[in-house]
CSV table of N, CA and C in Angstrom, one decimal:
chain,number,residue,atom,x,y,z
A,12,MET,N,91.9,93.8,118.2
A,12,MET,CA,92.6,94.5,117.5
A,12,MET,C,91.6,95.4,116.4
A,13,THR,N,91.9,96.9,116.4
A,13,THR,CA,90.8,97.0,115.7
A,13,THR,C,91.4,98.0,114.5
A,14,LEU,N,91.1,97.8,113.2
A,14,LEU,CA,92.0,98.0,111.8
A,14,LEU,C,91.4,99.6,111.7
A,15,GLU,N,92.3,100.4,111.3
A,15,GLU,CA,92.1,101.7,110.8
A,15,GLU,C,91.9,102.0,109.5
A,16,TYR,N,90.9,102.1,109.0
A,16,TYR,CA,90.8,102.6,107.3
A,16,TYR,C,90.7,104.2,107.1
A,17,ARG,N,91.4,104.3,106.1
A,17,ARG,CA,91.6,105.7,105.5
A,17,ARG,C,91.2,106.0,104.1
A,18,ARG,N,91.0,106.8,103.5
A,18,ARG,CA,90.9,106.8,102.2
A,18,ARG,C,92.1,107.7,101.4
A,19,ASN,N,92.9,107.0,100.4
A,19,ASN,CA,94.1,107.7,100.1
A,19,ASN,C,93.6,108.8,98.7
A,20,LYS,N,94.5,109.4,98.0
A,20,LYS,CA,94.0,110.3,97.4
A,20,LYS,C,93.0,109.7,96.0
A,21,LEU,N,93.3,108.5,95.8
A,21,LEU,CA,92.6,108.0,94.9
A,21,LEU,C,91.1,107.8,95.1
A,22,GLY,N,90.7,107.7,96.4
A,22,GLY,CA,89.3,107.7,97.1
A,22,GLY,C,89.0,106.1,97.4
A,23,SER,N,90.4,105.2,97.5
A,23,SER,CA,89.9,103.7,97.8
A,23,SER,C,90.4,103.8,99.3
A,24,ASP,N,90.1,103.0,99.7
A,24,ASP,CA,90.4,102.5,101.4
A,24,ASP,C,91.9,101.9,101.7
A,25,VAL,N,92.2,102.2,102.3
A,25,VAL,CA,93.7,101.5,102.9
A,25,VAL,C,93.6,101.2,104.3
A,26,ILE,N,94.4,100.1,104.8
A,26,ILE,CA,94.4,100.1,106.3
A,26,ILE,C,95.8,100.5,106.6
A,27,MET,N,95.6,101.2,107.7
A,27,MET,CA,96.8,102.0,108.4
A,27,MET,C,97.3,101.1,110.0
A,28,GLU,N,98.7,100.8,109.5
A,28,GLU,CA,99.3,99.8,110.4
A,28,GLU,C,99.8,101.0,111.7
A,29,GLN,N,99.4,100.5,113.0
A,29,GLN,CA,100.6,101.0,114.3
A,29,GLN,C,101.6,101.2,114.0
A,30,ILE,N,102.1,99.9,113.8
A,30,ILE,CA,104.0,99.7,113.6
A,30,ILE,C,104.2,98.7,112.8
A,31,VAL,N,105.1,99.2,111.7
A,31,VAL,CA,105.5,98.5,110.7
A,31,VAL,C,107.3,98.3,110.9
A,32,ILE,N,107.4,97.2,110.9
A,32,ILE,CA,109.4,97.0,111.1
A,32,ILE,C,109.8,96.5,109.8
A,33,LEU,N,110.7,97.1,109.4
A,33,LEU,CA,111.4,96.3,108.0
A,33,LEU,C,112.5,95.5,108.5
A,34,GLY,N,112.5,94.4,108.1
A,34,GLY,CA,113.9,93.5,108.4
A,34,GLY,C,113.4,92.5,109.2
A,35,SER,N,113.8,91.3,109.3
A,35,SER,CA,113.7,90.3,110.0
A,35,SER,C,115.3,89.9,110.7
A,36,GLY,N,116.1,90.6,110.8
A,36,GLY,CA,117.3,90.3,111.4
A,36,GLY,C,116.9,90.4,113.1
A,37,PRO,N,117.9,90.6,114.0
A,37,PRO,CA,117.8,90.4,115.2
A,37,PRO,C,117.2,91.7,115.7
A,38,ALA,N,117.6,92.7,115.2
A,38,ALA,CA,117.1,94.2,115.8
A,38,ALA,C,115.5,93.9,115.2
A,39,GLY,N,115.0,93.8,114.0
A,39,GLY,CA,113.7,93.6,113.6
A,39,GLY,C,112.6,93.0,114.6
A,40,LEU,N,113.3,91.4,114.7
A,40,LEU,CA,112.6,90.8,115.7
A,40,LEU,C,112.3,90.9,116.9
A,41,THR,N,113.6,91.6,117.5
A,41,THR,CA,113.4,92.2,118.7
A,41,THR,C,112.4,93.2,118.8
A,42,ALA,N,112.4,94.1,117.9
A,42,ALA,CA,111.3,95.0,117.8
A,42,ALA,C,110.1,94.8,118.0
A,43,ALA,N,109.6,93.5,117.2
A,43,ALA,CA,108.7,93.0,117.0
A,43,ALA,C,108.2,92.3,118.1
A,44,ILE,N,109.2,91.6,119.1
A,44,ILE,CA,108.8,91.0,120.5
A,44,ILE,C,108.2,91.9,121.5
A,45,TYR,N,109.2,93.3,121.4
A,45,TYR,CA,108.7,94.2,122.2
A,45,TYR,C,107.3,94.9,121.9
A,46,ALA,N,107.1,95.2,120.7
A,46,ALA,CA,105.8,95.4,120.4
A,46,ALA,C,104.6,94.8,120.6
A,47,ALA,N,104.9,93.5,120.8
A,47,ALA,CA,103.7,92.3,121.0
A,47,ALA,C,103.6,92.5,122.4
A,48,ARG,N,104.9,92.6,123.1
A,48,ARG,CA,104.2,92.6,124.5
A,48,ARG,C,103.7,93.9,125.1
A,49,SER,N,104.0,94.8,124.4
A,49,SER,CA,103.2,96.1,124.7
A,49,SER,C,101.8,96.5,124.3
A,50,GLN,N,101.4,95.3,123.7
A,50,GLN,CA,99.8,95.2,123.3
A,50,GLN,C,99.8,95.5,121.9
A,51,ARG,N,100.7,95.8,121.1
A,51,ARG,CA,100.4,96.0,119.6
A,51,ARG,C,100.5,94.9,118.7
A,52,SER,N,100.0,95.2,117.6
A,52,SER,CA,100.5,94.1,116.4
A,52,SER,C,101.1,94.3,115.4
A,53,PRO,N,102.3,94.3,115.5
A,53,PRO,CA,103.5,94.5,114.3
A,53,PRO,C,103.6,93.9,113.3
A,54,LEU,N,103.9,94.6,112.3
A,54,LEU,CA,103.8,93.9,110.8
A,54,LEU,C,105.1,93.9,110.5
A,55,VAL,N,105.8,92.8,110.4
A,55,VAL,CA,107.2,92.6,110.1
A,55,VAL,C,107.2,92.4,108.7
A,56,ILE,N,107.8,93.3,107.9
A,56,ILE,CA,108.2,92.7,106.3
A,56,ILE,C,109.7,92.4,106.5
A,57,SER,N,109.7,91.0,105.9
A,57,SER,CA,111.0,90.8,105.7
A,57,SER,C,111.5,90.2,104.1
A,58,GLY,N,112.9,90.1,104.2
A,58,GLY,CA,113.5,90.0,102.5
A,58,GLY,C,112.9,88.5,102.2
A,59,ASN,N,113.9,87.9,101.3
A,59,ASN,CA,113.5,86.4,100.9
A,59,ASN,C,114.1,85.6,102.2
A,60,ALA,N,115.2,85.8,103.1
A,60,ALA,CA,115.4,84.9,104.2
A,60,ALA,C,115.1,85.2,105.4
A,61,LEU,N,114.5,84.7,106.2
A,61,LEU,CA,114.2,84.9,107.6
A,61,LEU,C,115.6,85.0,108.4
A,62,GLY,N,115.7,86.0,108.8
A,62,GLY,CA,116.7,86.2,110.2
A,62,GLY,C,117.6,87.0,109.4
A,63,GLY,N,117.5,87.6,108.2
A,63,GLY,CA,118.4,88.5,107.7
A,63,GLY,C,120.1,88.2,108.0
A,64,GLN,N,120.9,89.0,108.2
A,64,GLN,CA,122.4,88.8,108.0
A,64,GLN,C,122.7,87.7,109.0
A,65,ALA,N,121.9,87.7,110.2
A,65,ALA,CA,122.1,86.7,111.5
A,65,ALA,C,121.8,85.4,110.7
A,66,ALA,N,121.3,85.0,110.0
A,66,ALA,CA,120.9,83.7,109.4
A,66,ALA,C,122.1,83.0,108.9
A,67,SER,N,123.2,84.1,108.1
A,67,SER,CA,124.3,83.3,107.8
A,67,SER,C,125.3,83.5,108.6
A,68,SER,N,125.4,83.9,109.9
A,68,SER,CA,126.6,84.7,110.4
A,68,SER,C,126.6,83.1,111.4
A,69,SER,N,128.0,83.0,112.0
A,69,SER,CA,128.5,81.7,112.8
A,69,SER,C,128.5,82.0,114.0
A,70,GLU,N,128.5,83.5,114.7
A,70,GLU,CA,128.7,83.6,115.9
A,70,GLU,C,127.6,85.2,116.2
A,71,ILE,N,127.0,85.2,117.0
A,71,ILE,CA,126.1,86.4,117.5
A,71,ILE,C,126.1,86.9,118.9
A,72,GLU,N,126.6,87.7,119.3
A,72,GLU,CA,126.7,88.0,120.8
A,72,GLU,C,125.9,89.1,120.8
A,73,ASN,N,125.1,89.2,122.4
A,73,ASN,CA,124.4,90.0,122.9
A,73,ASN,C,123.1,90.1,122.2
A,74,TYR,N,122.8,88.6,122.1
A,74,TYR,CA,121.3,88.6,121.5
A,74,TYR,C,120.2,88.2,122.3
A,75,PRO,N,119.1,88.7,122.4
A,75,PRO,CA,118.0,88.9,123.6
A,75,PRO,C,117.4,87.6,123.8
A,76,GLY,N,117.8,86.5,122.5
A,76,GLY,CA,117.4,85.4,122.9
A,76,GLY,C,118.1,84.2,123.5
A,77,PHE,N,119.1,84.8,123.9
A,77,PHE,CA,120.3,84.3,124.8
A,77,PHE,C,120.4,84.3,126.1
């Protein structure tokens, strides 16, 4: 994996990510799985609880893990 550095307006270096996924629910984790399968390195940003709304749901249909 190669990291790409760019200068921001203040003159400091920042790391540029190819793929950033916001949320760790079923859609976010599925996006991360497919991004990783295509040789990308996704950055997943989640909230306080891993799993999003799915973590507190009693039933989930059509989830790729099943």
